[in-house]
Amino acid sequence: MQNDRDQAIGGHPNWKPETLAVAAGRPDRVPDAPLNQPIVPASTYIGGSTTDLVGYGRYGNAGWSALEDTVAALEGGSRALAFASGMAAAAAVLAAVPADATIVIPEHCYLGVAGLADEYRQRHGLTVRTVDIADTAAVLRAADGAELVWIETPANPTMDVADLPAIAAALPAECLLLVDNTFATPLLQQPLTQGADIVLHSATKFLSGHSDALCGILVFGSDTDAELVARAESARKLHGATPGVLEAYLVLRGIRTLPVRLRQAEASAKVLAGLLADHPLVDRVRYPGFGSMLAIDLTDAESADRFIGNLRLWVHATSLGGVESTLERRRRWPSELPSVPPGLVRMSVGVEHVDDLASDLLTALDLARS
Ligand SMILES: *Cc1c(COP(=O)(O)O)cnc(C)c1O
């Protein structure tokens, strides 16, 4: 398995991401072998082998490896670990740092991550500092004496962007830098090549791309502390948050088309960001200039809810990164931070025709005015 992994990642260093998305994580080219890594539903394996020993279904699976090798190749990493969900991957990181560590997290980030960090603070003595990730100086001040800086960029749901190279260059070597790369995907941002130690994905979102699977992935660079990687893998084994074999298959299948999906969605997002900025009901468009996520601030919660109620194509749903365009007024969740404006609507642009997406939005906005 190790050989396959080396081949997938190291064997074709000049291939572009679009090619790696298609070509990595394949079975060996043996006559009559399946082209795709088949699903291997196995809770246990026959004993006696001395090489490539998996042993038990919680320790490994050929389908996980194919997925991990592909994401590691896309991120320019050397090793990846797949988990049952993005949150399971996040929990493995917190389990892998010292219980009394100090960590820095974004003031706006995926709510589950903030909740998890708070649980570790209360139960295990973690110290948690929050910071505006767009303010590099503030990030670096907060990182003083910290073991881990956790950056989500672009951040959920405010679309704040961090200056990753500046942060990575100025952080002390002993401080780990984790980047949640869920929104940008490895096609638009490769944090490991910019100095991060760990990349986290909710593969539930863009990598999977079809709103039908939960999965999470951690990716490590060749310089990442091997003991940290071993502790994260041990957390997967001992906490048991392993990906389902069907989910691993679906996510890898989704990755095959990620570059074309993202190209289409990003082109549409750019058009829509411009159109929305011109609408009188929209106070502010938050679009970082790349990717297919954006947010708009409407004047208040009521007009945002009216707007959402008038849509016929866009789906009102949480989550993001699917082929379907979805959107959500974030403050509908009582747990969302009060610093997120009540009228902020987060939007995930899918791959439908941009004209249909635009006319649905503009019609719904016009109706919401009256
Ligand atoms: C969804 C999400 C997560 C959590 O992932 P799950 O797969 O839902 O557990 C973490 N970070 C970001 C940015 C997300 O969007």
mmCIF file of C-alpha atoms and ligand atoms in Angstrom:
data_model
loop_
_atom_site.group_PDB
_atom_site.id
_atom_site.type_symbol
_atom_site.label_atom_id
_atom_site.label_comp_id
_atom_site.label_asym_id
_atom_site.label_seq_id
_atom_site.Cartn_x
_atom_site.Cartn_y
_atom_site.Cartn_z
ATOM 1 C CA MET A 1 0.000 0.000 0.000
ATOM 2 C CA GLN A 2 2.854 2.300 0.860
ATOM 3 C CA ASN A 3 4.204 1.757 -2.651
ATOM 4 C CA ASP A 4 0.925 2.720 -4.224
ATOM 5 C CA ARG A 5 0.817 5.804 -2.065
ATOM 6 C CA ASP A 6 4.332 6.841 -3.049
ATOM 7 C CA GLN A 7 3.444 6.306 -6.668
ATOM 8 C CA ALA A 8 0.228 8.308 -6.439
ATOM 9 C CA ILE A 9 1.858 11.250 -4.686
ATOM 10 C CA GLY A 10 5.476 11.231 -5.628
ATOM 11 C CA GLY A 11 5.440 9.439 -8.939
ATOM 12 C CA HIS A 12 4.036 12.268 -11.027
ATOM 13 C CA PRO A 13 5.192 15.479 -9.412
ATOM 14 C CA ASN A 14 4.531 17.566 -12.502
ATOM 15 C CA TRP A 15 0.908 16.698 -12.956
ATOM 16 C CA LYS A 16 -1.514 19.540 -12.483
ATOM 17 C CA PRO A 17 -4.290 19.342 -9.871
ATOM 18 C CA GLU A 18 -6.938 18.723 -12.554
ATOM 19 C CA THR A 19 -4.968 15.655 -13.616
ATOM 20 C CA LEU A 20 -4.246 14.435 -10.096
ATOM 21 C CA ALA A 21 -7.962 14.692 -9.252
ATOM 22 C CA VAL A 22 -8.597 12.142 -11.982
ATOM 23 C CA ALA A 23 -5.447 10.018 -11.910
ATOM 24 C CA ALA A 24 -4.462 9.639 -8.245
ATOM 25 C CA GLY A 25 -5.770 6.910 -5.955
ATOM 26 C CA ARG A 26 -6.226 4.282 -8.674
ATOM 27 C CA PRO A 27 -5.521 0.548 -8.421
ATOM 28 C CA ASP A 28 -2.380 -0.747 -10.138
ATOM 29 C CA ARG A 29 -2.695 -1.028 -13.931
ATOM 30 C CA VAL A 30 -2.977 -4.797 -14.101
ATOM 31 C CA PRO A 31 -4.943 -6.360 -16.983
ATOM 32 C CA ASP A 32 -8.602 -6.719 -16.104
ATOM 33 C CA ALA A 33 -8.239 -4.886 -12.811
ATOM 34 C CA PRO A 34 -11.063 -2.437 -12.103
ATOM 35 C CA LEU A 35 -10.274 1.135 -13.068
ATOM 36 C CA ASN A 36 -11.645 2.463 -9.791
ATOM 37 C CA GLN A 37 -10.721 1.313 -6.330
ATOM 38 C CA PRO A 38 -13.640 -0.996 -5.469
ATOM 39 C CA ILE A 39 -15.548 -0.675 -2.215
ATOM 40 C CA VAL A 40 -14.127 -3.202 0.249
ATOM 41 C CA PRO A 41 -16.708 -3.865 2.956
ATOM 42 C CA ALA A 42 -14.554 -5.616 5.541
ATOM 43 C CA SER A 43 -14.703 -5.441 9.318
ATOM 44 C CA THR A 44 -11.916 -7.988 9.535
ATOM 45 C CA TYR A 45 -9.136 -9.464 7.420
ATOM 46 C CA ILE A 46 -7.656 -12.927 7.241
ATOM 47 C CA GLY A 47 -4.577 -13.163 9.431
ATOM 48 C CA GLY A 48 -1.115 -14.442 8.565
ATOM 49 C CA SER A 49 0.220 -11.737 6.258
ATOM 50 C CA THR A 50 3.447 -10.079 7.273
ATOM 51 C CA THR A 51 3.222 -7.155 4.855
ATOM 52 C CA ASP A 52 0.507 -4.584 4.283
ATOM 53 C CA LEU A 53 -1.257 -5.732 7.391
ATOM 54 C CA VAL A 54 -4.543 -3.944 7.970
ATOM 55 C CA GLY A 55 -5.982 -6.539 10.351
ATOM 56 C CA TYR A 56 -9.224 -4.924 11.381
ATOM 57 C CA GLY A 57 -11.750 -2.622 9.754
ATOM 58 C CA ARG A 58 -11.164 0.203 12.230
ATOM 59 C CA TYR A 59 -7.452 0.337 11.365
ATOM 60 C CA GLY A 60 -7.599 0.739 7.615
ATOM 61 C CA ASN A 61 -9.356 0.119 4.333
ATOM 62 C CA ALA A 62 -8.179 0.155 0.722
ATOM 63 C CA GLY A 63 -10.955 2.643 -0.075
ATOM 64 C CA TRP A 64 -9.773 5.042 2.629
ATOM 65 C CA SER A 65 -6.220 4.787 1.310
ATOM 66 C CA ALA A 66 -7.276 5.597 -2.248
ATOM 67 C CA LEU A 67 -9.122 8.681 -1.003
ATOM 68 C CA GLU A 68 -6.301 9.715 1.334
ATOM 69 C CA ASP A 69 -3.661 9.357 -1.362
ATOM 70 C CA THR A 70 -5.690 11.511 -3.734
ATOM 71 C CA VAL A 71 -6.306 14.326 -1.265
ATOM 72 C CA ALA A 72 -2.669 14.233 -0.110
ATOM 73 C CA ALA A 73 -1.581 14.537 -3.746
ATOM 74 C CA LEU A 74 -3.949 17.467 -4.365
ATOM 75 C CA GLU A 75 -2.796 19.305 -1.246
ATOM 76 C CA GLY A 76 0.893 18.699 -1.908
ATOM 77 C CA GLY A 77 0.997 16.710 1.334
ATOM 78 C CA SER A 78 2.704 13.480 2.201
ATOM 79 C CA ARG A 79 0.039 11.749 4.241
ATOM 80 C CA ALA A 80 -3.702 12.047 4.803
ATOM 81 C CA LEU A 81 -6.156 10.496 7.222
ATOM 82 C CA ALA A 82 -9.856 10.153 6.443
ATOM 83 C CA PHE A 83 -12.465 10.366 9.195
ATOM 84 C CA ALA A 84 -16.197 9.910 9.621
ATOM 85 C CA SER A 85 -16.791 13.668 9.274
ATOM 86 C CA GLY A 86 -15.024 17.002 9.319
ATOM 87 C CA MET A 87 -15.793 17.243 13.028
ATOM 88 C CA ALA A 88 -14.226 13.832 13.652
ATOM 89 C CA ALA A 89 -11.077 15.083 11.923
ATOM 90 C CA ALA A 90 -11.168 18.256 14.058
ATOM 91 C CA ALA A 91 -11.605 16.198 17.229
ATOM 92 C CA ALA A 92 -8.594 14.038 16.319
ATOM 93 C CA VAL A 93 -6.437 17.185 16.144
ATOM 94 C CA LEU A 94 -7.579 18.399 19.555
ATOM 95 C CA ALA A 95 -6.946 14.904 20.913
ATOM 96 C CA ALA A 96 -3.429 15.023 19.452
ATOM 97 C CA VAL A 97 -2.287 18.269 21.129
ATOM 98 C CA PRO A 98 -1.507 18.398 24.868
ATOM 99 C CA ALA A 99 -4.655 18.600 27.014
ATOM 100 C CA ASP A 100 -3.425 21.810 28.667
ATOM 101 C CA ALA A 101 -2.297 23.427 25.399
ATOM 102 C CA THR A 102 -3.141 26.963 24.351
ATOM 103 C CA ILE A 103 -4.815 27.200 20.968
ATOM 104 C CA VAL A 104 -5.920 30.127 18.830
ATOM 105 C CA ILE A 105 -9.144 29.828 16.838
ATOM 106 C CA PRO A 106 -10.958 32.313 14.575
ATOM 107 C CA GLU A 107 -13.648 34.469 16.179
ATOM 108 C CA HIS A 108 -15.777 33.512 13.194
ATOM 109 C CA CYS A 109 -15.421 29.914 12.127
ATOM 110 C CA TYR A 110 -17.399 26.740 11.693
ATOM 111 C CA LEU A 111 -19.568 26.704 14.813
ATOM 112 C CA GLY A 112 -18.907 23.045 15.535
ATOM 113 C CA VAL A 113 -15.176 23.726 15.764
ATOM 114 C CA ALA A 114 -15.724 26.565 18.241
ATOM 115 C CA GLY A 115 -18.061 24.328 20.263
ATOM 116 C CA LEU A 116 -15.563 21.478 20.268
ATOM 117 C CA ALA A 117 -12.737 23.760 21.398
ATOM 118 C CA ASP A 118 -14.969 25.035 24.195
ATOM 119 C CA GLU A 119 -15.705 21.480 25.309
ATOM 120 C CA TYR A 120 -11.984 20.726 25.442
ATOM 121 C CA ARG A 121 -11.535 23.919 27.437
ATOM 122 C CA GLN A 122 -14.138 22.909 29.993
ATOM 123 C CA ARG A 123 -13.359 19.197 30.237
ATOM 124 C CA HIS A 124 -9.647 18.971 29.575
ATOM 125 C CA GLY A 125 -8.135 22.321 30.489
ATOM 126 C CA LEU A 126 -7.406 23.604 26.996
ATOM 127 C CA THR A 127 -6.871 27.376 26.773
ATOM 128 C CA VAL A 128 -8.727 28.861 23.804
ATOM 129 C CA ARG A 129 -8.011 32.330 22.396
ATOM 130 C CA THR A 130 -10.184 33.769 19.635
ATOM 131 C CA VAL A 131 -8.929 36.197 17.057
ATOM 132 C CA ASP A 132 -9.888 38.040 13.862
ATOM 133 C CA ILE A 133 -7.991 35.952 11.313
ATOM 134 C CA ALA A 134 -7.905 38.816 8.803
ATOM 135 C CA ASP A 135 -5.718 40.779 11.264
ATOM 136 C CA THR A 136 -2.293 39.148 10.911
ATOM 137 C CA ALA A 137 -0.732 41.146 13.745
ATOM 138 C CA ALA A 138 -3.552 40.123 16.081
ATOM 139 C CA VAL A 139 -3.142 36.464 15.066
ATOM 140 C CA LEU A 140 0.565 36.622 15.845
ATOM 141 C CA ARG A 141 -0.016 38.321 19.207
ATOM 142 C CA ALA A 142 -2.573 35.660 20.150
ATOM 143 C CA ALA A 143 -0.158 32.937 19.036
ATOM 144 C CA ASP A 144 2.414 33.969 21.621
ATOM 145 C CA GLY A 145 3.005 30.857 23.755
ATOM 146 C CA ALA A 146 0.342 28.867 21.875
ATOM 147 C CA GLU A 147 0.815 25.299 20.627
ATOM 148 C CA LEU A 148 -1.683 25.526 17.772
ATOM 149 C CA VAL A 149 -3.120 28.237 15.545
ATOM 150 C CA TRP A 150 -6.299 27.157 13.802
ATOM 151 C CA ILE A 151 -7.204 29.236 10.761
ATOM 152 C CA GLU A 152 -10.295 28.905 8.629
ATOM 153 C CA THR A 153 -9.931 30.916 5.425
ATOM 154 C CA PRO A 154 -12.144 32.030 3.808
ATOM 155 C CA ALA A 155 -14.013 31.855 7.101
ATOM 156 C CA ASN A 156 -17.541 30.784 7.739
ATOM 157 C CA PRO A 157 -19.864 32.715 7.399
ATOM 158 C CA THR A 158 -18.239 36.145 7.202
ATOM 159 C CA MET A 159 -15.861 35.209 4.348
ATOM 160 C CA ASP A 160 -12.879 36.799 6.158
ATOM 161 C CA VAL A 161 -9.565 35.907 4.516
ATOM 162 C CA ALA A 162 -6.283 35.307 6.334
ATOM 163 C CA ASP A 163 -2.828 36.123 4.981
ATOM 164 C CA LEU A 164 -1.533 32.557 5.297
ATOM 165 C CA PRO A 165 2.029 33.064 4.023
ATOM 166 C CA ALA A 166 2.550 36.026 6.387
ATOM 167 C CA ILE A 167 1.149 34.131 9.367
ATOM 168 C CA ALA A 168 3.108 30.951 8.570
ATOM 169 C CA ALA A 169 6.363 32.859 8.114
ATOM 170 C CA ALA A 170 6.081 34.701 11.436
ATOM 171 C CA LEU A 171 4.820 31.862 13.661
ATOM 172 C CA PRO A 172 7.445 30.237 15.889
ATOM 173 C CA ALA A 173 8.495 26.804 14.602
ATOM 174 C CA GLU A 174 7.061 25.025 17.653
ATOM 175 C CA CYS A 175 3.579 26.433 17.040
ATOM 176 C CA LEU A 176 1.479 24.272 14.719
ATOM 177 C CA LEU A 177 -0.553 25.940 11.988
ATOM 178 C CA LEU A 178 -3.747 24.197 10.941
ATOM 179 C CA VAL A 179 -5.806 25.481 8.030
ATOM 180 C CA ASP A 180 -9.406 24.462 7.455
ATOM 181 C CA ASN A 181 -9.375 24.444 3.657
ATOM 182 C CA THR A 182 -12.991 23.393 3.200
ATOM 183 C CA PHE A 183 -14.124 26.588 1.427
ATOM 184 C CA ALA A 184 -11.173 27.086 -0.927
ATOM 185 C CA THR A 185 -10.389 23.429 -1.731
ATOM 186 C CA PRO A 186 -6.826 22.428 -2.748
ATOM 187 C CA LEU A 187 -7.495 23.802 -6.222
ATOM 188 C CA LEU A 188 -7.558 27.396 -4.995
ATOM 189 C CA GLN A 189 -5.311 27.224 -1.944
ATOM 190 C CA GLN A 190 -2.670 24.718 -0.848
ATOM 191 C CA PRO A 191 -1.857 25.707 2.738
ATOM 192 C CA LEU A 192 0.870 23.075 3.213
ATOM 193 C CA THR A 193 2.882 24.701 0.438
ATOM 194 C CA GLN A 194 2.428 28.048 2.247
ATOM 195 C CA GLY A 195 3.825 26.829 5.544
ATOM 196 C CA ALA A 196 0.877 25.151 7.291
ATOM 197 C CA ASP A 197 1.442 21.865 9.157
ATOM 198 C CA ILE A 198 -2.057 20.400 8.925
ATOM 199 C CA VAL A 199 -4.909 20.883 6.467
ATOM 200 C CA LEU A 200 -8.428 19.974 7.477
ATOM 201 C CA HIS A 201 -11.324 19.295 5.128
ATOM 202 C CA SER A 202 -14.933 18.742 5.697
ATOM 203 C CA ALA A 203 -14.982 16.424 2.675
ATOM 204 C CA THR A 204 -18.747 16.494 3.143
ATOM 205 C CA LYS A 205 -18.685 19.752 1.188
ATOM 206 C CA PHE A 206 -16.783 20.460 -2.041
ATOM 207 C CA LEU A 207 -14.693 17.290 -2.239
ATOM 208 C CA SER A 208 -17.756 15.080 -2.147
ATOM 209 C CA GLY A 209 -19.768 17.715 -3.983
ATOM 210 C CA HIS A 210 -23.176 16.020 -4.121
ATOM 211 C CA SER A 211 -24.629 16.556 -0.634
ATOM 212 C CA ASP A 212 -24.851 12.814 -0.039
ATOM 213 C CA ALA A 213 -21.941 11.855 2.226
ATOM 214 C CA LEU A 214 -20.282 12.890 5.493
ATOM 215 C CA CYS A 215 -16.504 12.622 5.611
ATOM 216 C CA GLY A 216 -13.492 14.508 6.982
ATOM 217 C CA ILE A 217 -9.827 14.510 6.062
ATOM 218 C CA LEU A 218 -6.588 15.663 7.667
ATOM 219 C CA VAL A 219 -3.553 16.188 5.447
ATOM 220 C CA PHE A 220 0.012 16.496 6.733
ATOM 221 C CA GLY A 221 3.131 17.807 5.070
ATOM 222 C CA SER A 222 6.426 15.985 4.804
ATOM 223 C CA ASP A 223 7.797 18.271 7.557
ATOM 224 C CA THR A 224 4.889 17.716 9.926
ATOM 225 C CA ASP A 225 5.971 16.145 13.208
ATOM 226 C CA ALA A 226 5.608 12.367 12.716
ATOM 227 C CA GLU A 227 4.516 11.929 16.328
ATOM 228 C CA LEU A 228 1.634 14.316 15.816
ATOM 229 C CA VAL A 229 0.514 12.344 12.756
ATOM 230 C CA ALA A 230 0.763 9.122 14.762
ATOM 231 C CA ARG A 231 -1.327 10.629 17.583
ATOM 232 C CA ALA A 232 -4.019 11.725 15.113
ATOM 233 C CA GLU A 233 -4.091 8.234 13.587
ATOM 234 C CA SER A 234 -4.233 6.731 17.040
ATOM 235 C CA ALA A 235 -7.179 9.025 17.871
ATOM 236 C CA ARG A 236 -8.972 7.658 14.802
ATOM 237 C CA LYS A 237 -8.317 4.090 15.919
ATOM 238 C CA LEU A 238 -9.185 4.619 19.576
ATOM 239 C CA HIS A 239 -12.117 7.008 19.201
ATOM 240 C CA GLY A 240 -13.349 5.024 16.242
ATOM 241 C CA ALA A 241 -14.587 7.917 14.072
ATOM 242 C CA THR A 242 -13.687 6.069 10.869
ATOM 243 C CA PRO A 243 -15.197 6.865 7.473
ATOM 244 C CA GLY A 244 -17.756 4.484 6.058
ATOM 245 C CA VAL A 245 -16.523 2.578 3.017
ATOM 246 C CA LEU A 246 -19.390 3.859 0.880
ATOM 247 C CA GLU A 247 -18.695 7.442 1.987
ATOM 248 C CA ALA A 248 -14.995 7.122 1.145
ATOM 249 C CA TYR A 249 -15.979 5.843 -2.299
ATOM 250 C CA LEU A 250 -18.477 8.649 -2.869
ATOM 251 C CA VAL A 251 -16.003 11.353 -1.846
ATOM 252 C CA LEU A 252 -13.298 10.009 -4.151
ATOM 253 C CA ARG A 253 -15.837 9.787 -6.942
ATOM 254 C CA GLY A 254 -16.774 13.389 -6.241
ATOM 255 C CA ILE A 255 -13.145 14.522 -6.356
ATOM 256 C CA ARG A 256 -12.803 13.228 -9.921
ATOM 257 C CA THR A 257 -15.041 16.086 -11.100
ATOM 258 C CA LEU A 258 -14.088 18.699 -8.479
ATOM 259 C CA PRO A 259 -12.013 20.824 -10.888
ATOM 260 C CA VAL A 260 -14.794 21.147 -13.465
ATOM 261 C CA ARG A 261 -17.487 21.662 -10.847
ATOM 262 C CA LEU A 262 -15.470 24.332 -9.107
ATOM 263 C CA ARG A 263 -14.531 26.138 -12.312
ATOM 264 C CA GLN A 264 -18.171 26.435 -13.313
ATOM 265 C CA ALA A 265 -19.364 27.414 -9.821
ATOM 266 C CA GLU A 266 -16.590 29.974 -9.380
ATOM 267 C CA ALA A 267 -17.325 31.630 -12.725
ATOM 268 C CA SER A 268 -20.989 31.931 -11.733
ATOM 269 C CA ALA A 269 -20.133 33.212 -8.229
ATOM 270 C CA LYS A 270 -18.127 36.072 -9.750
ATOM 271 C CA VAL A 271 -21.058 37.091 -11.950
ATOM 272 C CA LEU A 272 -23.561 36.808 -9.102
ATOM 273 C CA ALA A 273 -21.383 38.781 -6.679
ATOM 274 C CA GLY A 274 -21.401 41.674 -9.170
ATOM 275 C CA LEU A 275 -25.161 41.513 -9.802
ATOM 276 C CA LEU A 276 -26.016 41.312 -6.108
ATOM 277 C CA ALA A 277 -23.850 44.321 -5.270
ATOM 278 C CA ASP A 278 -26.085 46.439 -7.506
ATOM 279 C CA HIS A 279 -29.345 45.468 -5.825
ATOM 280 C CA PRO A 280 -30.827 48.082 -3.448
ATOM 281 C CA LEU A 281 -31.830 45.466 -0.844
ATOM 282 C CA VAL A 282 -28.235 44.229 -0.543
ATOM 283 C CA ASP A 283 -26.144 46.292 1.890
ATOM 284 C CA ARG A 284 -22.950 44.350 1.372
ATOM 285 C CA VAL A 285 -21.567 41.501 -0.734
ATOM 286 C CA ARG A 286 -18.845 39.424 0.901
ATOM 287 C CA TYR A 287 -16.948 37.706 -1.881
ATOM 288 C CA PRO A 288 -13.218 37.111 -1.486
ATOM 289 C CA GLY A 289 -12.685 37.220 -5.257
ATOM 290 C CA PHE A 290 -12.172 33.485 -5.656
ATOM 291 C CA GLY A 291 -14.156 30.324 -5.054
ATOM 292 C CA SER A 292 -17.873 29.718 -5.102
ATOM 293 C CA MET A 293 -18.865 30.795 -1.591
ATOM 294 C CA LEU A 294 -20.191 34.255 -0.848
ATOM 295 C CA ALA A 295 -22.425 35.996 1.632
ATOM 296 C CA ILE A 296 -24.743 38.971 1.341
ATOM 297 C CA ASP A 297 -25.944 41.264 4.100
ATOM 298 C CA LEU A 298 -29.574 42.285 3.767
ATOM 299 C CA THR A 299 -30.923 45.069 5.973
ATOM 300 C CA ASP A 300 -32.568 42.803 8.527
ATOM 301 C CA ALA A 301 -33.643 39.239 9.275
ATOM 302 C CA GLU A 302 -37.206 39.825 8.037
ATOM 303 C CA SER A 303 -36.234 40.944 4.553
ATOM 304 C CA ALA A 304 -33.680 38.117 4.360
ATOM 305 C CA ASP A 305 -36.347 35.574 5.303
ATOM 306 C CA ARG A 306 -38.782 37.083 2.770
ATOM 307 C CA PHE A 307 -36.089 36.888 0.079
ATOM 308 C CA ILE A 308 -35.349 33.249 0.905
ATOM 309 C CA GLY A 309 -39.043 32.388 0.935
ATOM 310 C CA ASN A 310 -39.410 33.753 -2.608
ATOM 311 C CA LEU A 311 -36.701 31.547 -4.168
ATOM 312 C CA ARG A 312 -37.657 28.709 -6.473
ATOM 313 C CA LEU A 313 -34.312 27.309 -7.665
ATOM 314 C CA TRP A 314 -31.896 28.052 -4.823
ATOM 315 C CA VAL A 315 -32.432 25.671 -1.927
ATOM 316 C CA HIS A 316 -32.690 26.940 1.621
ATOM 317 C CA ALA A 317 -30.394 24.510 3.421
ATOM 318 C CA THR A 318 -27.336 24.488 5.584
ATOM 319 C CA SER A 319 -24.153 22.922 4.266
ATOM 320 C CA LEU A 320 -22.436 23.886 1.056
ATOM 321 C CA GLY A 321 -20.201 22.792 -1.773
ATOM 322 C CA GLY A 322 -22.751 20.657 -3.621
ATOM 323 C CA VAL A 323 -23.759 20.794 -7.278
ATOM 324 C CA GLU A 324 -26.991 22.415 -6.069
ATOM 325 C CA SER A 325 -26.956 26.087 -5.141
ATOM 326 C CA THR A 326 -27.876 26.440 -1.475
ATOM 327 C CA LEU A 327 -28.171 29.384 0.853
ATOM 328 C CA GLU A 328 -28.945 30.077 4.438
ATOM 329 C CA ARG A 329 -29.556 32.962 6.818
ATOM 330 C CA ARG A 330 -27.001 31.998 9.408
ATOM 331 C CA ARG A 331 -28.662 33.669 12.383
ATOM 332 C CA ARG A 332 -31.622 31.302 11.998
ATOM 333 C CA TRP A 333 -29.444 29.084 14.221
ATOM 334 C CA PRO A 334 -29.754 30.258 17.841
ATOM 335 C CA SER A 335 -26.126 29.188 18.377
ATOM 336 C CA GLU A 336 -24.773 31.511 15.661
ATOM 337 C CA LEU A 337 -22.691 34.353 17.056
ATOM 338 C CA PRO A 338 -24.434 37.709 17.656
ATOM 339 C CA SER A 339 -21.552 39.372 15.777
ATOM 340 C CA VAL A 340 -22.876 37.782 12.574
ATOM 341 C CA PRO A 341 -25.416 40.285 11.176
ATOM 342 C CA PRO A 342 -29.042 39.056 11.421
ATOM 343 C CA GLY A 343 -29.574 39.660 7.686
ATOM 344 C CA LEU A 344 -26.424 37.819 6.534
ATOM 345 C CA VAL A 345 -27.222 35.103 3.992
ATOM 346 C CA ARG A 346 -24.441 32.662 3.156
ATOM 347 C CA MET A 347 -24.534 31.316 -0.392
ATOM 348 C CA SER A 348 -22.938 28.269 -1.982
ATOM 349 C CA VAL A 349 -23.051 28.522 -5.767
ATOM 350 C CA GLY A 350 -23.654 25.251 -7.582
ATOM 351 C CA VAL A 351 -23.312 24.269 -11.221
ATOM 352 C CA GLU A 352 -26.728 25.264 -12.571
ATOM 353 C CA HIS A 353 -26.796 27.792 -15.427
ATOM 354 C CA VAL A 354 -25.794 31.206 -14.114
ATOM 355 C CA ASP A 355 -28.721 32.932 -15.865
ATOM 356 C CA ASP A 356 -31.220 30.793 -13.969
ATOM 357 C CA LEU A 357 -29.383 31.341 -10.688
ATOM 358 C CA ALA A 358 -29.265 35.087 -11.268
ATOM 359 C CA SER A 359 -32.894 35.531 -12.267
ATOM 360 C CA ASP A 360 -34.080 33.466 -9.285
ATOM 361 C CA LEU A 361 -32.065 35.675 -6.912
ATOM 362 C CA LEU A 362 -33.034 38.981 -8.487
ATOM 363 C CA THR A 363 -36.735 38.089 -8.703
ATOM 364 C CA ALA A 364 -36.766 36.978 -5.073
ATOM 365 C CA LEU A 365 -34.990 40.156 -3.993
ATOM 366 C CA ASP A 366 -37.423 42.363 -5.910
ATOM 367 C CA LEU A 367 -40.384 40.569 -4.366
ATOM 368 C CA ALA A 368 -38.855 40.922 -0.885
ATOM 369 C CA ARG A 369 -38.807 44.718 -1.228
ATOM 370 C CA SER A 370 -42.524 45.074 -1.543
HETATM 371 C C1 LIG B 1 -18.976 21.562 7.531
HETATM 372 C C2 LIG B 1 -17.711 22.120 8.019
HETATM 373 C C3 LIG B 1 -16.984 21.495 9.037
HETATM 374 C C4 LIG B 1 -17.474 20.250 9.733
HETATM 375 O O1 LIG B 1 -17.549 19.169 8.853
HETATM 376 P P1 LIG B 1 -18.628 17.962 8.972
HETATM 377 O O2 LIG B 1 -18.256 17.108 7.822
HETATM 378 O O3 LIG B 1 -19.988 18.560 8.901
HETATM 379 O O4 LIG B 1 -18.388 17.296 10.293
HETATM 380 C C5 LIG B 1 -15.767 22.058 9.402
HETATM 381 N N1 LIG B 1 -15.311 23.187 8.823
HETATM 382 C C6 LIG B 1 -15.992 23.819 7.853
HETATM 383 C C7 LIG B 1 -15.433 25.064 7.246
HETATM 384 C C8 LIG B 1 -17.212 23.318 7.420
HETATM 385 O O5 LIG B 1 -17.889 23.968 6.456
#
